[in-house]
XYZ file of N, CA and C in Angstrom:
639
model
N -32.175 -101.029 -11.348
C -32.810 -99.957 -10.581
C -32.865 -98.667 -11.406
N -33.858 -97.810 -11.084
C -34.067 -96.585 -11.865
C -32.900 -95.611 -11.745
N -32.103 -95.681 -10.655
C -30.990 -94.752 -10.468
C -29.731 -95.176 -11.225
N -29.750 -96.429 -11.711
C -28.535 -96.966 -12.334
C -28.052 -96.127 -13.531
N -28.927 -95.744 -14.480
C -28.470 -94.920 -15.610
C -27.866 -93.589 -15.158
N -28.454 -93.020 -14.073
C -27.949 -91.741 -13.555
C -26.537 -91.912 -13.006
N -26.348 -92.988 -12.217
C -25.029 -93.273 -11.629
C -23.998 -93.497 -12.730
N -24.400 -94.278 -13.747
C -23.486 -94.554 -14.869
C -23.139 -93.248 -15.586
N -24.169 -92.396 -15.732
C -23.950 -91.101 -16.390
C -22.965 -90.234 -15.623
N -23.115 -90.211 -14.289
C -22.213 -89.421 -13.435
C -20.786 -89.962 -13.518
N -20.662 -91.292 -13.440
C -19.327 -91.918 -13.527
C -18.677 -91.620 -14.880
N -19.509 -91.661 -15.927
C -19.036 -91.378 -17.283
C -18.479 -89.947 -17.366
N -19.247 -88.999 -16.807
C -18.827 -87.593 -16.809
C -17.559 -87.390 -15.990
N -17.489 -88.051 -14.834
C -16.300 -87.937 -13.982
C -15.063 -88.464 -14.682
N -15.207 -89.594 -15.361
C -14.085 -90.204 -16.090
C -13.540 -89.240 -17.134
N -14.462 -88.670 -17.924
C -14.015 -87.769 -18.980
C -13.489 -86.450 -18.423
N -14.027 -86.055 -17.268
C -13.534 -84.839 -16.614
C -12.092 -85.027 -16.166
N -11.807 -86.185 -15.530
C -10.437 -86.485 -15.102
C -9.513 -86.634 -16.307
N -9.996 -87.327 -17.335
C -9.185 -87.539 -18.541
C -8.841 -86.206 -19.182
N -9.847 -85.311 -19.257
C -9.631 -83.993 -19.857
C -8.618 -83.189 -19.047
N -8.733 -83.249 -17.704
C -7.824 -82.475 -16.852
C -6.383 -82.941 -17.017
N -6.180 -84.258 -17.176
C -4.821 -84.778 -17.384
C -4.269 -84.323 -18.731
N -5.112 -84.374 -19.766
C -4.686 -83.935 -21.106
C -4.349 -82.457 -21.079
N -5.214 -81.671 -20.401
C -5.010 -80.233 -20.320
C -3.712 -79.906 -19.579
N -3.451 -80.658 -18.493
C -2.214 -80.457 -17.722
C -0.993 -80.760 -18.583
N -1.067 -81.820 -19.377
C 0.037 -82.176 -20.275
C 0.264 -81.088 -21.318
N -0.833 -80.564 -21.851
C -0.729 -79.495 -22.848
C -0.096 -78.245 -22.251
N -0.481 -77.945 -21.003
C 0.065 -76.776 -20.316
C 1.568 -76.935 -20.085
N 1.955 -78.138 -19.655
C 3.373 -78.427 -19.409
C 4.182 -78.331 -20.714
N 3.571 -78.840 -21.781
C 4.221 -78.795 -23.097
C 4.402 -77.347 -23.556
N 3.373 -76.535 -23.344
C 3.428 -75.118 -23.724
C 4.499 -74.386 -22.925
N 4.613 -74.719 -21.629
C 5.635 -74.097 -20.776
C 7.045 -74.456 -21.251
N 7.235 -75.707 -21.615
C 8.543 -76.152 -22.127
C 8.897 -75.425 -23.422
N 7.901 -75.279 -24.291
C 8.112 -74.561 -25.556
C 8.481 -73.104 -25.287
N 7.776 -72.484 -24.345
C 8.066 -71.092 -23.980
C 9.489 -70.930 -23.462
N 9.917 -71.865 -22.620
C 11.273 -71.794 -22.057
C 12.333 -71.913 -23.149
N 12.104 -72.843 -24.084
C 13.055 -73.016 -25.192
C 13.090 -71.778 -26.084
N 11.902 -71.224 -26.343
C 11.819 -70.025 -27.191
C 12.488 -68.814 -26.534
N 12.249 -68.637 -25.234
C 12.826 -67.473 -24.539
C 14.343 -67.573 -24.454
N 14.849 -68.792 -24.294
C 16.304 -68.995 -24.276
C 16.897 -68.728 -25.667
N 16.225 -69.255 -26.690
C 16.689 -69.049 -28.071
C 16.608 -67.568 -28.446
N 15.545 -66.897 -27.989
C 15.375 -65.461 -28.246
C 16.553 -64.669 -27.687
N 16.926 -64.979 -26.464
C 18.055 -64.296 -25.825
C 19.333 -64.476 -26.642
N 19.581 -65.698 -27.101
C 20.811 -65.967 -27.858
C 20.782 -65.305 -29.244
N 19.604 -65.215 -29.858
C 19.494 -64.548 -31.161
C 19.759 -63.046 -31.035
N 19.245 -62.445 -29.961
C 19.501 -61.016 -29.725
C 20.975 -60.798 -29.403
N 21.550 -61.733 -28.666
C 22.967 -61.622 -28.280
C 23.880 -61.548 -29.499
N 23.509 -62.296 -30.570
C 24.335 -62.277 -31.792
C 23.731 -61.331 -32.851
N 22.768 -60.506 -32.412
C 22.150 -59.460 -33.239
C 21.397 -59.996 -34.455
N 20.817 -61.185 -34.292
C 19.948 -61.752 -35.341
C 18.515 -61.295 -35.047
N 18.262 -60.015 -35.323
C 17.003 -59.408 -34.897
C 15.778 -59.933 -35.653
N 15.927 -60.293 -36.910
C 14.786 -60.822 -37.673
C 14.297 -62.148 -37.084
N 15.239 -63.015 -36.759
C 14.876 -64.291 -36.125
C 14.263 -64.047 -34.752
N 14.824 -63.067 -34.034
C 14.313 -62.732 -32.699
C 12.875 -62.218 -32.783
N 12.563 -61.429 -33.817
C 11.204 -60.901 -33.997
C 10.209 -62.034 -34.219
N 10.617 -63.027 -34.978
C 9.758 -64.187 -35.228
C 9.498 -64.950 -33.934
N 10.546 -65.087 -33.119
C 10.423 -65.815 -31.853
C 9.542 -65.084 -30.845
N 9.662 -63.762 -30.802
C 8.850 -62.999 -29.842
C 7.372 -63.067 -30.231
N 7.102 -63.195 -31.520
C 5.711 -63.362 -31.971
C 5.177 -64.720 -31.536
N 6.001 -65.753 -31.640
C 5.602 -67.098 -31.192
C 5.303 -67.104 -29.694
N 6.166 -66.432 -28.935
C 5.965 -66.327 -27.480
C 4.658 -65.589 -27.182
N 4.379 -64.532 -27.962
C 3.165 -63.733 -27.773
C 1.900 -64.544 -28.001
N 1.982 -65.522 -28.879
C 0.823 -66.384 -29.164
C 0.623 -67.416 -28.056
N 1.728 -67.994 -27.569
C 1.631 -69.078 -26.585
C 1.296 -68.577 -25.175
N 1.889 -67.458 -24.767
C 1.712 -66.967 -23.388
C 0.246 -66.827 -22.948
N -0.633 -66.237 -23.773
C -2.027 -66.099 -23.313
C -2.800 -67.421 -23.282
N -2.257 -68.457 -23.922
C -2.998 -69.723 -24.038
C -2.803 -70.670 -22.851
N -1.794 -70.390 -22.019
C -1.536 -71.313 -20.910
C -2.377 -70.968 -19.686
N -2.569 -71.954 -18.816
C -3.280 -71.722 -17.556
C -2.258 -71.337 -16.485
N -2.484 -70.191 -15.843
C -1.553 -69.706 -14.824
C -1.949 -70.138 -13.417
N -3.048 -70.859 -13.317
C -3.533 -71.290 -12.003
C -2.500 -72.181 -11.313
N -2.099 -71.782 -10.114
C -1.106 -72.544 -9.361
C 0.328 -72.243 -9.751
N 0.510 -71.426 -10.795
C 1.871 -71.101 -11.256
C 2.333 -69.740 -10.763
N 1.419 -68.766 -10.776
C 1.788 -67.418 -10.356
C 0.534 -66.636 -9.978
N 0.725 -65.372 -9.629
C -0.372 -64.492 -9.212
C -0.715 -63.526 -10.352
N -1.702 -62.681 -10.101
C -2.081 -61.644 -11.076
C -0.878 -60.728 -11.343
N -0.142 -60.405 -10.262
C 1.037 -59.538 -10.407
C 2.117 -60.213 -11.251
N 2.238 -61.533 -11.116
C 3.205 -62.285 -11.919
C 2.847 -62.254 -13.395
N 1.555 -62.448 -13.690
C 1.086 -62.396 -15.078
C 1.329 -61.005 -15.657
N 1.032 -59.997 -14.858
C 1.228 -58.605 -15.291
C 2.702 -58.319 -15.567
N 3.582 -58.853 -14.733
C 5.030 -58.634 -14.900
C 5.529 -59.256 -16.208
N 5.078 -60.486 -16.495
C 5.479 -61.160 -17.736
C 4.942 -60.403 -18.943
N 3.668 -59.995 -18.876
C 3.045 -59.260 -19.986
C 3.776 -57.956 -20.262
N 4.135 -57.272 -19.190
C 4.821 -55.981 -19.313
C 6.181 -56.122 -19.989
N 6.969 -57.097 -19.539
C 8.312 -57.272 -20.114
C 8.223 -57.825 -21.543
N 7.182 -58.591 -21.841
C 6.954 -59.068 -23.209
C 6.706 -57.878 -24.140
N 5.860 -56.946 -23.713
C 5.554 -55.752 -24.515
C 6.809 -54.896 -24.717
N 7.591 -54.725 -23.644
C 8.833 -53.938 -23.745
C 9.807 -54.571 -24.736
N 9.905 -55.902 -24.696
C 10.805 -56.616 -25.605
C 10.337 -56.461 -27.046
N 9.039 -56.604 -27.273
C 8.467 -56.462 -28.621
C 8.723 -55.060 -29.170
N 8.495 -54.051 -28.347
C 8.714 -52.660 -28.770
C 10.172 -52.412 -29.109
N 11.052 -52.962 -28.274
C 12.489 -52.776 -28.491
C 12.932 -53.415 -29.807
N 12.408 -54.613 -30.080
C 12.759 -55.322 -31.319
C 12.101 -54.704 -32.550
N 10.989 -53.993 -32.341
C 10.260 -53.383 -33.461
C 10.958 -52.134 -34.003
N 11.933 -51.612 -33.271
C 12.678 -50.429 -33.738
C 13.434 -50.743 -35.022
N 13.611 -49.717 -35.834
C 14.373 -49.899 -37.079
C 15.792 -50.353 -36.769
N 16.353 -49.780 -35.709
C 17.686 -50.187 -35.239
C 17.594 -50.456 -33.739
N 17.279 -51.698 -33.344
C 17.151 -52.008 -31.912
C 18.407 -51.665 -31.114
N 18.188 -51.080 -29.944
C 19.314 -50.780 -29.053
C 19.796 -52.093 -28.442
N 21.026 -52.454 -28.747
C 21.533 -53.780 -28.388
C 21.430 -54.078 -26.886
N 22.011 -53.206 -26.059
C 22.065 -53.476 -24.615
C 20.672 -53.501 -23.984
N 19.827 -52.564 -24.408
C 18.466 -52.491 -23.866
C 17.652 -53.718 -24.254
N 17.740 -54.108 -25.523
C 16.986 -55.261 -26.015
C 17.461 -56.548 -25.355
N 18.765 -56.672 -25.199
C 19.332 -57.858 -24.543
C 18.862 -57.945 -23.089
N 18.802 -56.795 -22.440
C 18.342 -56.721 -21.043
C 16.885 -57.183 -20.934
N 16.032 -56.686 -21.823
C 14.621 -57.075 -21.809
C 14.449 -58.569 -22.081
N 15.219 -59.085 -23.031
C 15.080 -60.515 -23.361
C 15.549 -61.392 -22.204
N 16.544 -60.918 -21.444
C 16.991 -61.661 -20.275
C 15.929 -61.609 -19.171
N 15.300 -60.450 -19.000
C 14.196 -60.337 -18.037
C 13.090 -61.331 -18.384
N 12.742 -61.379 -19.676
C 11.678 -62.277 -20.134
C 12.071 -63.733 -19.929
N 13.309 -64.046 -20.239
C 13.788 -65.422 -20.064
C 13.695 -65.848 -18.602
N 14.124 -64.988 -17.690
C 14.077 -65.307 -16.257
C 12.638 -65.462 -15.770
N 11.746 -64.596 -16.257
C 10.345 -64.640 -15.830
C 9.658 -65.917 -16.316
N 9.883 -66.285 -17.573
C 9.278 -67.498 -18.126
C 9.859 -68.738 -17.450
N 11.157 -68.708 -17.186
C 11.799 -69.826 -16.477
C 11.190 -70.013 -15.085
N 10.873 -68.901 -14.425
C 10.287 -68.968 -13.079
C 8.923 -69.657 -13.088
N 8.199 -69.552 -14.204
C 6.912 -70.243 -14.336
C 7.096 -71.759 -14.344
N 8.100 -72.194 -15.102
C 8.318 -73.634 -15.289
C 9.180 -74.295 -14.240
N 9.960 -73.501 -13.503
C 10.855 -74.063 -12.479
C 10.655 -73.336 -11.143
N 9.520 -73.573 -10.490
C 9.239 -72.856 -9.244
C 10.229 -73.141 -8.113
N 10.833 -74.341 -8.092
C 11.743 -74.696 -6.993
C 13.190 -74.265 -7.245
N 13.628 -74.338 -8.494
C 15.005 -73.962 -8.824
C 15.033 -73.013 -10.025
N 14.485 -71.807 -9.875
C 14.487 -70.869 -10.994
C 15.876 -70.282 -11.247
N 16.089 -69.818 -12.447
C 17.386 -69.230 -12.814
C 17.725 -68.001 -11.970
N 16.702 -67.253 -11.541
C 16.995 -66.027 -10.787
C 17.700 -66.302 -9.463
N 17.647 -67.545 -8.987
C 18.369 -67.914 -7.757
C 19.877 -67.698 -7.898
N 20.360 -67.716 -9.128
C 21.803 -67.555 -9.363
C 22.300 -66.143 -9.048
N 21.390 -65.225 -8.857
C 21.776 -63.824 -8.650
C 21.967 -63.465 -7.176
N 21.837 -64.441 -6.299
C 21.987 -64.154 -4.866
C 23.370 -63.576 -4.552
N 24.383 -64.202 -5.114
C 25.760 -63.745 -4.874
C 25.976 -62.326 -5.403
N 25.461 -62.052 -6.597
C 25.615 -60.723 -7.211
C 24.926 -59.649 -6.369
N 23.716 -59.954 -5.895
C 22.969 -58.991 -5.068
C 23.705 -58.727 -3.760
N 24.221 -59.777 -3.139
C 24.973 -59.616 -1.890
C 26.221 -58.766 -2.085
N 26.948 -59.048 -3.166
C 28.156 -58.266 -3.480
C 27.808 -56.800 -3.728
N 26.698 -56.580 -4.428
C 26.257 -55.204 -4.701
C 25.951 -54.462 -3.408
N 25.272 -55.131 -2.477
C 24.924 -54.492 -1.201
C 26.177 -54.218 -0.365
N 27.154 -55.126 -0.431
C 28.433 -54.900 0.270
C 29.160 -53.697 -0.325
N 29.066 -53.573 -1.654
C 29.727 -52.456 -2.337
C 29.051 -51.131 -1.983
N 27.737 -51.162 -1.835
C 27.021 -49.948 -1.423
C 27.467 -49.543 -0.016
N 27.616 -50.532 0.847
C 28.061 -50.250 2.224
C 29.450 -49.609 2.225
N 30.348 -50.155 1.390
C 31.707 -49.588 1.304
C 31.679 -48.160 0.752
N 30.750 -47.929 -0.177
C 30.704 -46.616 -0.839
C 30.168 -45.509 0.066
N 29.550 -45.892 1.191
C 29.046 -44.892 2.143
C 30.199 -44.009 2.626
N 31.366 -44.637 2.818
C 32.544 -43.908 3.295
C 33.214 -43.115 2.167
N 32.875 -43.469 0.932
C 33.474 -42.791 -0.215
C 32.681 -41.550 -0.599
N 32.876 -41.117 -1.823
C 32.182 -39.922 -2.285
C 30.842 -40.250 -2.917
N 30.172 -39.188 -3.366
C 28.845 -39.337 -3.961
C 28.879 -40.181 -5.239
N 29.961 -40.030 -6.000
C 30.084 -40.765 -7.265
C 30.115 -42.277 -7.021
N 30.898 -42.715 -6.024
C 30.997 -44.140 -5.684
C 29.645 -44.680 -5.214
N 28.963 -43.877 -4.401
C 27.649 -44.250 -3.872
C 26.647 -44.467 -5.013
N 26.597 -43.511 -5.942
C 25.653 -43.592 -7.063
C 25.967 -44.768 -7.993
N 27.262 -45.002 -8.205
C 27.677 -46.114 -9.065
C 27.296 -47.469 -8.448
N 27.514 -47.582 -7.137
C 27.180 -48.828 -6.425
C 25.672 -49.080 -6.439
N 24.892 -48.029 -6.243
C 23.430 -48.141 -6.284
C 22.946 -48.543 -7.672
N 23.562 -47.943 -8.690
C 23.174 -48.217 -10.075
C 23.420 -49.690 -10.440
N 24.560 -50.219 -10.023
C 24.886 -51.633 -10.299
C 23.898 -52.563 -9.604
N 23.597 -52.247 -8.341
C 22.626 -53.045 -7.587
C 21.256 -53.020 -8.259
N 20.790 -51.830 -8.647
C 19.464 -51.700 -9.252
C 19.398 -52.381 -10.616
N 20.519 -52.399 -11.319
C 20.590 -53.105 -12.611
C 20.287 -54.591 -12.410
N 20.916 -55.202 -11.413
C 20.710 -56.629 -11.140
C 19.306 -56.888 -10.574
N 18.866 -56.014 -9.686
C 17.550 -56.205 -9.070
C 16.434 -56.104 -10.106
N 16.486 -55.076 -10.961
C 15.440 -54.891 -11.965
C 15.456 -56.010 -13.007
N 16.630 -56.578 -13.244
C 16.737 -57.720 -14.164
C 15.921 -58.905 -13.637
N 15.969 -59.100 -12.336
C 15.279 -60.219 -11.687
C 13.821 -59.938 -11.365
N 13.466 -58.675 -11.260
C 12.170 -58.298 -10.669
C 10.952 -58.961 -11.316
N 10.839 -59.014 -12.650
C 9.672 -59.710 -13.217
C 9.608 -61.172 -12.780
N 10.761 -61.830 -12.723
C 10.810 -63.236 -12.281
C 10.438 -63.359 -10.805
N 10.873 -62.405 -9.999
C 10.522 -62.405 -8.572
C 9.011 -62.295 -8.398
N 8.383 -61.443 -9.213
C 6.932 -61.260 -9.133
C 6.176 -62.510 -9.583
N 6.809 -63.298 -10.450
C 6.221 -64.572 -10.870
C 6.288 -65.576 -9.723
N 7.424 -65.601 -9.026
C 7.683 -66.626 -8.010
C 7.166 -66.298 -6.617
N 7.140 -65.023 -6.281
C 6.877 -64.629 -4.895
C 5.636 -63.744 -4.754
N 5.071 -63.666 -3.538
C 3.930 -62.772 -3.325
C 4.335 -61.316 -3.571
N 3.417 -60.529 -4.094
C 3.716 -59.133 -4.442
C 4.195 -58.319 -3.241
N 3.650 -58.635 -2.036
C 4.036 -57.844 -0.857
C 5.533 -57.993 -0.523
N 6.124 -59.153 -0.861
C 7.565 -59.357 -0.619
C 8.387 -58.406 -1.470
N 7.960 -58.225 -2.708
C 8.675 -57.342 -3.635
C 8.427 -55.881 -3.274
N 7.206 -55.596 -2.837
C 6.877 -54.224 -2.411
C 7.734 -53.808 -1.213
N 8.012 -54.758 -0.322
C 8.862 -54.470 0.844
C 10.278 -54.084 0.393
N 10.804 -54.843 -0.569
C 12.141 -54.536 -1.098
C 12.139 -53.167 -1.766
N 11.113 -52.895 -2.573
C 11.018 -51.595 -3.255
C 10.994 -50.445 -2.256
N 10.263 -50.638 -1.170
C 10.172 -49.591 -0.130
C 11.523 -49.358 0.536
N 12.238 -50.447 0.818
C 13.570 -50.323 1.440
C 14.558 -49.633 0.495
N 14.485 -49.961 -0.787
C 15.386 -49.329 -1.778
C 15.096 -47.829 -1.868
N 13.813 -47.471 -1.926
C 13.423 -46.051 -1.995
C 13.933 -45.303 -0.767
N 13.778 -45.926 0.412
C 14.254 -45.305 1.660
C 15.765 -45.138 1.636
N 16.478 -46.147 1.121
C 17.941 -46.102 1.056
C 18.420 -44.991 0.124
N 17.793 -44.896 -1.046
C 18.181 -43.881 -2.044
C 17.987 -42.469 -1.489
N 16.919 -42.293 -0.712
C 16.597 -40.951 -0.197
C 17.261 -40.627 1.141
N 17.931 -41.631 1.720
C 18.538 -41.447 3.043
C 19.920 -40.795 2.922
N 20.192 -39.833 3.785
C 21.495 -39.134 3.760
C 22.305 -39.369 5.029
N 21.686 -39.895 6.071
C 22.400 -40.130 7.338
C 23.061 -41.509 7.265
N 24.360 -41.535 7.457
C 25.156 -42.759 7.299
C 24.652 -43.925 8.137
N 24.365 -43.671 9.402
C 23.907 -44.736 10.309
C 22.593 -45.361 9.807
N 21.693 -44.518 9.341
C 20.407 -45.000 8.822
C 20.591 -45.807 7.533
N 21.542 -45.387 6.712
C 21.846 -46.114 5.476
C 22.306 -47.537 5.796
N 23.158 -47.650 6.806
C 23.677 -48.968 7.198
C 22.568 -49.868 7.741
N 21.641 -49.287 8.495
C 20.502 -50.053 9.027
C 19.634 -50.561 7.877
N 19.373 -49.712 6.909
C 18.556 -50.092 5.745
C 19.230 -51.183 4.922
N 20.552 -51.120 4.814
C 21.300 -52.149 4.077
C 21.203 -53.505 4.764
N 21.260 -53.504 6.089
C 21.100 -54.749 6.861
C 19.706 -55.336 6.611
N 18.692 -54.471 6.630
C 17.315 -54.916 6.397
C 17.151 -55.476 4.980
N 17.795 -54.821 4.017
C 17.733 -55.293 2.634
C 18.377 -56.669 2.497
N 19.539 -56.835 3.124
C 20.231 -58.135 3.070
C 19.356 -59.247 3.659
N 18.755 -58.966 4.795
C 17.899 -59.958 5.454
C 16.681 -60.287 4.597
N 16.094 -59.271 3.988
C 14.899 -59.464 3.160
C 15.227 -60.280 1.911
N 16.357 -59.993 1.298
C 16.771 -60.762 0.122
C 17.076 -62.215 0.493
N 17.698 -62.403 1.643
C 17.997 -63.773 2.093
C 16.699 -64.582 2.243
N 15.691 -63.968 2.861
C 14.389 -64.621 3.011
C 13.769 -64.932 1.650
N 13.921 -63.994 0.739
C 13.353 -64.155 -0.609
C 13.959 -65.328 -1.341
N 15.266 -65.506 -1.202
C 15.980 -66.576 -1.917
C 15.859 -67.929 -1.226
N 15.750 -67.929 0.100
C 15.857 -69.211 0.821
C 14.621 -69.650 1.584
N 13.565 -68.840 1.616
C 12.336 -69.267 2.297
C 11.488 -70.113 1.362
């Protein structure tokens, strides 16, 4: 029949389309695995102050990150968060004398964010639930103390939260993170004890939803 070549042509195209999509998916998975290994190795190289090796690794990460498909992995905000922390890490390592603590912090942020891409169900940032809860309990205790205790407790909490934030933006909708940011801003600016306690309860509940929903 006259339609037979057309049908064969369509089937041929469909076959190669499916074959290509499987190959592409495998390549994407392979690239993600490479990124995870590189980001982990980068963190350990910075930890032992092997900055030259770390610079080479951050360049490798910079080449691979734009080549992967983010469809189904994260949102625009997630991509932006990874890109931002990648740039911060590169700048920190590009210094003549990299600041150890700052550079280590950035590399850990990057490691958590890249891990969140490859492990959507069990990301490394899940391990920080206990730390965040303890920080919020410490803030509550510091309400009864002086200003110094309050500021110290807030600083520790924000240190842990900001460490996770790029990874959170990779894993979760942006509005969830915006809600947390709004509650933190309200807490920092609040001076009435009762209101501070209410905001802390809301923060605890919001973080619980973030980790377990």
